[in-house]
C-alpha positions as protocol buffer text, in pm:
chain_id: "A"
residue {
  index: 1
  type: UNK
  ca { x: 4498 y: 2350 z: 5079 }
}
residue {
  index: 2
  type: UNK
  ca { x: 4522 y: 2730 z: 5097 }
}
residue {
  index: 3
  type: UNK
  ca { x: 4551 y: 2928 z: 4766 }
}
residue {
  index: 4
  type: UNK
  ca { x: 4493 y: 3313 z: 4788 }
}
residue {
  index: 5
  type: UNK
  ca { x: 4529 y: 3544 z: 4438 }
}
residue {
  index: 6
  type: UNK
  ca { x: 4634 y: 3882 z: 4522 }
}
residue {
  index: 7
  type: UNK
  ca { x: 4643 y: 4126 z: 4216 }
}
residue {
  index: 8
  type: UNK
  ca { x: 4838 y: 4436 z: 4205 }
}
residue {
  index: 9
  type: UNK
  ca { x: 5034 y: 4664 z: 3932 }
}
residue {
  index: 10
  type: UNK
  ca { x: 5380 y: 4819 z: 3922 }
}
residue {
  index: 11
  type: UNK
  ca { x: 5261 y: 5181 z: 3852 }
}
residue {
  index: 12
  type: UNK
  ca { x: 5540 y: 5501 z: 3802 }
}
residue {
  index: 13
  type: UNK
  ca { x: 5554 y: 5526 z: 4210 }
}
residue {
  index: 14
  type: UNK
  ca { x: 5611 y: 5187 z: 4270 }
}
residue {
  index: 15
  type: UNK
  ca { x: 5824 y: 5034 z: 3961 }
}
residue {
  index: 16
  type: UNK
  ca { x: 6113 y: 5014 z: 4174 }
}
residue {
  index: 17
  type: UNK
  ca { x: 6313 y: 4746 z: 3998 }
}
residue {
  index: 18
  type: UNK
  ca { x: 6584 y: 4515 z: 4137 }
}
residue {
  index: 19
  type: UNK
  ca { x: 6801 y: 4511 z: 4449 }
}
residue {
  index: 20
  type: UNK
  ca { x: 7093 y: 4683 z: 4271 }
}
residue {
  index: 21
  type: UNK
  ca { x: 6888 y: 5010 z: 4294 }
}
residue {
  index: 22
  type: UNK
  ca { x: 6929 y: 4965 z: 4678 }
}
residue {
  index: 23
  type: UNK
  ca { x: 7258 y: 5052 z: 4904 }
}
residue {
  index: 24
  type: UNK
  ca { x: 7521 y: 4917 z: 4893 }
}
residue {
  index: 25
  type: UNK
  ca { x: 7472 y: 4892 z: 4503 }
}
residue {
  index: 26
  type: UNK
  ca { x: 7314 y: 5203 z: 4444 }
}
residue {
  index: 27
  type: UNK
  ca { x: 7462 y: 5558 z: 4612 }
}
residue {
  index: 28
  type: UNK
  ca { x: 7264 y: 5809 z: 4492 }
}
residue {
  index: 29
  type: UNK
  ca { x: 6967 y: 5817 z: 4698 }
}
residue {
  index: 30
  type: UNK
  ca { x: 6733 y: 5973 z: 4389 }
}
residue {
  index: 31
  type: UNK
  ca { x: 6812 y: 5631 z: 4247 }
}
residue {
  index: 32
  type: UNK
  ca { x: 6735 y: 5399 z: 4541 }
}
residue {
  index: 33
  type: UNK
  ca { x: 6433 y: 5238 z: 4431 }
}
residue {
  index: 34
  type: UNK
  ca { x: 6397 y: 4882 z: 4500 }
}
residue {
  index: 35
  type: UNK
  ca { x: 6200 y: 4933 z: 4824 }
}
residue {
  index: 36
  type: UNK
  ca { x: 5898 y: 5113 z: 4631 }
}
residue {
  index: 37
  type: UNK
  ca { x: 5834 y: 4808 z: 4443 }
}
residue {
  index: 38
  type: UNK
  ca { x: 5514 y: 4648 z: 4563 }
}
residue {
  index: 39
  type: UNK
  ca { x: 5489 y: 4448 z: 4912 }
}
residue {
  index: 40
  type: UNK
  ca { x: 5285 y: 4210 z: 5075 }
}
residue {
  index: 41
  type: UNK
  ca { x: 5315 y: 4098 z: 5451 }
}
residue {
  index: 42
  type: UNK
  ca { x: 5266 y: 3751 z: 5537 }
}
residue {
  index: 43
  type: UNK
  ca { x: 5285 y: 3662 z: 5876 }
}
residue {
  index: 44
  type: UNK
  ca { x: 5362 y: 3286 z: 5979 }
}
residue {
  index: 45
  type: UNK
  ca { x: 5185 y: 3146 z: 6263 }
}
residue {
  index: 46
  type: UNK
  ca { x: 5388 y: 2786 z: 6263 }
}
residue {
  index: 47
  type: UNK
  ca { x: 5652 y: 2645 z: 6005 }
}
residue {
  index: 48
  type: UNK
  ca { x: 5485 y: 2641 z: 5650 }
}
residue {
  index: 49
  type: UNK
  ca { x: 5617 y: 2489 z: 5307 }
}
residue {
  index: 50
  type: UNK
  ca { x: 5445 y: 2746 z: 5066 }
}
residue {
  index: 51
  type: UNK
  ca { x: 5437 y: 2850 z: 4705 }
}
residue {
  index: 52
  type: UNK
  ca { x: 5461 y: 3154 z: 4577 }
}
residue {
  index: 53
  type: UNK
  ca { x: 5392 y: 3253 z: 4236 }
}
residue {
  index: 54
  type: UNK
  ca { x: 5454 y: 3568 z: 4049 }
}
residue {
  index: 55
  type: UNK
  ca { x: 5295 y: 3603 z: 3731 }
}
residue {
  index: 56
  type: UNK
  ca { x: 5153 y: 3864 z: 3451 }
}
residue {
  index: 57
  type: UNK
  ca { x: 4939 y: 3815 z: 3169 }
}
residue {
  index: 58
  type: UNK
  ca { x: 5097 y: 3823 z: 2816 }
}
residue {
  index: 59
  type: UNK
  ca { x: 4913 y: 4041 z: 2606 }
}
residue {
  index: 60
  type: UNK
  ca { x: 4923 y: 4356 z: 2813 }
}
residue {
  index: 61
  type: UNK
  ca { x: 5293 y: 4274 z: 2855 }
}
residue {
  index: 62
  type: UNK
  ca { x: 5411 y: 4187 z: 2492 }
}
residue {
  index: 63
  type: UNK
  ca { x: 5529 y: 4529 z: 2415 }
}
residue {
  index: 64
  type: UNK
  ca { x: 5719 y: 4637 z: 2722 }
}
residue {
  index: 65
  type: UNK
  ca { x: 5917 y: 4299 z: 2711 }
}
residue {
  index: 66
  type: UNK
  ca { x: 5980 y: 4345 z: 2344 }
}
residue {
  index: 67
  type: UNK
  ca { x: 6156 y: 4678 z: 2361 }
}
residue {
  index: 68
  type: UNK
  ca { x: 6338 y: 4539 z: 2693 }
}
residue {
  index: 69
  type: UNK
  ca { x: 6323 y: 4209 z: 2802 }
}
residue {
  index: 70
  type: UNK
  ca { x: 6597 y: 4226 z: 3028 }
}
residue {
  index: 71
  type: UNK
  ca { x: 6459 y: 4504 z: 3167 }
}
residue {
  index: 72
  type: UNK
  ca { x: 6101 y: 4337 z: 3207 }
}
residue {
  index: 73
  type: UNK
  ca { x: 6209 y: 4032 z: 3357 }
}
residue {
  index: 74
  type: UNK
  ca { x: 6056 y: 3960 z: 3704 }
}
residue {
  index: 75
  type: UNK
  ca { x: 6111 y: 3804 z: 3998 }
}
residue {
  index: 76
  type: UNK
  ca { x: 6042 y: 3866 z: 4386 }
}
residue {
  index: 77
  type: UNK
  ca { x: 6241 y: 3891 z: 4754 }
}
residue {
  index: 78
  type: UNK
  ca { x: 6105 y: 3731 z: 5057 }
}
residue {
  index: 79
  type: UNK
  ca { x: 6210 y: 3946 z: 5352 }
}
residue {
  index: 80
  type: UNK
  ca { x: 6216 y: 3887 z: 5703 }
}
residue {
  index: 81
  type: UNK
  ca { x: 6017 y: 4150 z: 5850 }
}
residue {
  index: 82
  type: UNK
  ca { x: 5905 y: 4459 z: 5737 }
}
residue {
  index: 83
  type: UNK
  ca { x: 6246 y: 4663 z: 5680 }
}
residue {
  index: 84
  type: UNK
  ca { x: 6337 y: 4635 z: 5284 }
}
residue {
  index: 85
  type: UNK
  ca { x: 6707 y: 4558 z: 5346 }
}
residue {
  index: 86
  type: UNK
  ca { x: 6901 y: 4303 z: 5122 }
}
residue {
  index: 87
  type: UNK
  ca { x: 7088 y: 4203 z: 5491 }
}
residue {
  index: 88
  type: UNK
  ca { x: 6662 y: 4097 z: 5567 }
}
residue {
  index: 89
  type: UNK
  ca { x: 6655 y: 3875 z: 5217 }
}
residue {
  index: 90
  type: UNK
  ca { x: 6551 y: 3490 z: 5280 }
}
residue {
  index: 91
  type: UNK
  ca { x: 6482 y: 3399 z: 4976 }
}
residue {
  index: 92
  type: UNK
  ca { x: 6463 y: 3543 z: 4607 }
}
residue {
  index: 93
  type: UNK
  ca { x: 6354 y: 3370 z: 4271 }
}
residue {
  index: 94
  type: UNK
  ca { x: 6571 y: 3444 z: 3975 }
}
residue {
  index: 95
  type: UNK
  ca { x: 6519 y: 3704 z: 3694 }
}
residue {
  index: 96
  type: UNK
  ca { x: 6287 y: 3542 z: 3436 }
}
residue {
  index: 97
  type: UNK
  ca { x: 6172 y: 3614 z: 3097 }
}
residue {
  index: 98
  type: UNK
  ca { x: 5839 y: 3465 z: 3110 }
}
residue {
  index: 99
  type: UNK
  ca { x: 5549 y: 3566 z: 3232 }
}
residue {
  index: 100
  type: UNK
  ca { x: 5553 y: 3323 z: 3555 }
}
residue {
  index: 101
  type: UNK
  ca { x: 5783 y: 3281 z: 3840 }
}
residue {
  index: 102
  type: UNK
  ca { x: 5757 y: 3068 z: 4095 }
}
residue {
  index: 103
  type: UNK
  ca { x: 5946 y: 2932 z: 4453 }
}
residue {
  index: 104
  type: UNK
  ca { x: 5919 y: 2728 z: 4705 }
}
residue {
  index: 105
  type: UNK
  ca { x: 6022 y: 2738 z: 5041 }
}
residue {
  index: 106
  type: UNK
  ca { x: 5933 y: 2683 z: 5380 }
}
residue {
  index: 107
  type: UNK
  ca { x: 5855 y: 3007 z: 5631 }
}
residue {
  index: 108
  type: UNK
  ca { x: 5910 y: 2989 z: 5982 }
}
residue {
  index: 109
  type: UNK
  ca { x: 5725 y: 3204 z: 6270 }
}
residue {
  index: 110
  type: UNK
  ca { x: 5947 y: 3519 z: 6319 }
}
residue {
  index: 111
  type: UNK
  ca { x: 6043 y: 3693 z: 6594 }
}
residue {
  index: 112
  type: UNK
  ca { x: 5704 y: 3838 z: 6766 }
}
residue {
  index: 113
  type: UNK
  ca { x: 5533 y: 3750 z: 6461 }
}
residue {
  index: 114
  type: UNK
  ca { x: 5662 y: 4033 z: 6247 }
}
residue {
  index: 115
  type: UNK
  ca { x: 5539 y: 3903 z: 5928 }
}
residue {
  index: 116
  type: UNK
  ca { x: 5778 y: 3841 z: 5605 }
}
residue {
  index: 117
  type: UNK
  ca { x: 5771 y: 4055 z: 5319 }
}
residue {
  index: 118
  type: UNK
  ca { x: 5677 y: 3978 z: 4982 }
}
residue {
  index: 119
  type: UNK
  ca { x: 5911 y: 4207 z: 4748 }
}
residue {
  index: 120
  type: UNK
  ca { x: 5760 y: 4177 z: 4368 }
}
residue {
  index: 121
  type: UNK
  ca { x: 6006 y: 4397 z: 4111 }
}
residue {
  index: 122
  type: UNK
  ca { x: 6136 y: 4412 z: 3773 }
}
residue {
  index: 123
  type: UNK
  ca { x: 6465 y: 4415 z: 3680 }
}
residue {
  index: 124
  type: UNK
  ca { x: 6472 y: 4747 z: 3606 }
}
residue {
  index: 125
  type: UNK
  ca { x: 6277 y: 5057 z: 3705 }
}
residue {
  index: 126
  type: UNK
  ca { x: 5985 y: 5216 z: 3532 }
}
residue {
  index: 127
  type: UNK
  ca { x: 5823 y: 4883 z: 3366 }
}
residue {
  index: 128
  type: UNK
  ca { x: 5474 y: 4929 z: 3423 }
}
residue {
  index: 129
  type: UNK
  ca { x: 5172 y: 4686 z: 3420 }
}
residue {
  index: 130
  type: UNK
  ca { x: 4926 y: 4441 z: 3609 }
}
residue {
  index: 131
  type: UNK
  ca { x: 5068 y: 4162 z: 3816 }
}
residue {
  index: 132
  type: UNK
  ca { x: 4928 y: 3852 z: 4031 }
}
residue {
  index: 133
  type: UNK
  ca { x: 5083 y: 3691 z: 4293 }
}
residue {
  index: 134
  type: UNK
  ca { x: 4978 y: 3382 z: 4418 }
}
residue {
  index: 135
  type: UNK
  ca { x: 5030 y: 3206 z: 4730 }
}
residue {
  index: 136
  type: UNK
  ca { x: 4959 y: 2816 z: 4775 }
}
residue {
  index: 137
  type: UNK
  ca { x: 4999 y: 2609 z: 5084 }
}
residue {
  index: 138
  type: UNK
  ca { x: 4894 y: 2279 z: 5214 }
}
residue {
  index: 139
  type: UNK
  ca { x: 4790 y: 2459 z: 5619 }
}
């Protein structure tokens, strides 16, 4: 089995929130700001059945998701390739609550390998904080 931990934040550059800040959704360009959230490529080298895990500690969380927890929930896109597009989305958890979020799925290779993106957001913009994402596989 695989695991790999890969920690990250959503700081004021890249605390996009959800796809509904994104075209078709969202007009205004100043507002389109789901494809700043963070991304990580993963590129497939044969079918895979993987897990992937979002998840944030508590404590440093407790009073962002008190004065908005709708607006703190979390979840993540899994894109095909590298364009952040919601025509490119494969798969997407839910908006959660809680501090962990998990999925999975089975990746196929792509195209010339271009690897699948890993989308991690908020619901809404601006919520700022530490993340992890975890990815477990059996390859």
């Amino acid at each position: 089995a695989t695991n790999v931990v890969l920690i990250s934040q959503w700081t004021a550059a890249t605390a996009g929130g959800c796809h509904l800040f994104h075209p078709p959704y969202e007009i205004n360009p100043k507002n389109q700001t789901w494809k700043r959230n963070p991304k990580f490529l993963l590129t497939v080298y044969e079918t895979i059945h993987i897990t992937i895990t979002l998840a944030r500690l508590d404590k440093p969380w407790r009073k962002t998701v008190a004065q908005d927890n709708v607006g703190a929930m979390m979840a993540f896109y899994v894109l095909r390739g590298t364009e952040i597009d919601i025509r490119h989305i494969e798969a997407e958890t839910p908006f959660l609550p809680g501090h962990e979020n998990s999925l999975e799925l089975t990746l196929d290779v792509t195209d010339d390998n271009v690897p699948h993106t890993i989308l991690c957001c908020t619901y809404q913009p601006g919520k700022l904080g530490d993340f992890m994402l975890r990815l477990s596989t059996n390859h």
